[in-house]
Amino acid sequence: MMRPRRLGWVVWVGLAGATTLLLLTLRGRLDKAHVVLVYLLLVLGGSAAGGRRLGLLLAGAAFLLFNWFFVPPYGTFAVADPFDWLVLIAFLIVSAVTAQMVHRLQGEAEAARRRADEVDSLAVHAEALREADRLKDALLASVSHDLRTPLTTIKALAHQLWDQGDERALAIVEEADRMNRLVADLLDLSRLKSGAMQVAVELTAVDDLVGAVVQRVSGALSGREFRVSLAEGGTLLVGRFDLVHALHILINLVENAHKYSPAGSPIELAVDVRADHLTFAVSDRGPGIAPAEQERIFEPFYRPPGTPPDVGGSGLGLTIARKLAEAQSGTLAYEPREGGGSRFLLSLPAAELPTAGEFP
């Protein structure tokens, strides 16, 4: 396929040929000055449209065409009248200078446009991005909220169909539940980004959190081994975090590990104390994450290349999990697991064990 730039050159060369044919039909009625002006216009237009190289090419071509067809004796490059050499040379010089001047003016104009664009961009771009982000969040929140009512209606009708013996109702319920989870994720993300998510940070025993995780994921793991280990020493670990949100994060991490791990490989949850923080490490033996993707997986709707299409989920889980961790003065990070696989590290503030009567 011919490139657009080369195609433009062909068009202008063709235009030079067509112009020459037109001038030939009028050769008996035209003065050399008329021909020179027409060819100069052609060089000027070609320079403006295709740049200096095209302009110089047209100047050279016009010089030869002018000499061959419009300077006696016709059909040769010989020149009968010595003054015609003056016309030819002057034409060639003026054409070349025209192409060069157009090129320089275009360069100056482009540089000026770039500077103006940069100034405008610095003044407007940041505000435009903020406004677009606000509109996006408002739209997501509005749409997500409005979807809940029809989804509830769809599920109710599907249950009626199921009661009537229609087995297709089960697929409807499953898809409605999937849409409901997506809506819930969108609402959570919107609340987190706007600061409207309620976070109740209080003293919480790690045993309570881990026990709730085990209870909630036991059915979803379909018999897969789930290993839990706590820091050695027998000391009751206590942290300052929101139990509901911390549970949400860990369930998301465990379910992700289940989705991406090969069948039969165990999932591990290890809890340790590092300085003044509790660290919850969820590890698997899945394919791991490429270095270039290790931060991008926390972006909304992002999925690493090669993600199976049947994995499911909204692509918001890790985004919400990280923001929930940050809302509790914690962090969520990824690191490759030695020997293959992934490890997600949830860090939440630790607390000293309260004395009797102080524990909530």
Tab-separated table of C-alpha atoms in Angstrom, residues 18 46 67 75 88 101 104 166 202 243 248 302 328:
chain	number	residue	atom	x	y	z
A	18	ALA	CA	-2.088	18.155	-16.194
A	46	GLY	CA	3.230	21.866	-3.602
A	67	ASN	CA	12.325	24.480	-21.250
A	75	GLY	CA	10.786	19.564	-27.933
A	88	LEU	CA	14.887	29.896	-17.103
A	101	MET	CA	10.709	30.158	2.323
A	104	ARG	CA	10.808	27.945	6.916
A	166	ASP	CA	-38.476	-23.170	34.019
A	202	GLU	CA	-11.506	0.158	66.129
A	243	LEU	CA	-13.302	-5.397	60.493
A	248	HIS	CA	-13.750	-7.525	52.222
A	302	TYR	CA	-7.531	-3.469	34.110
A	328	GLN	CA	-7.634	2.536	57.139
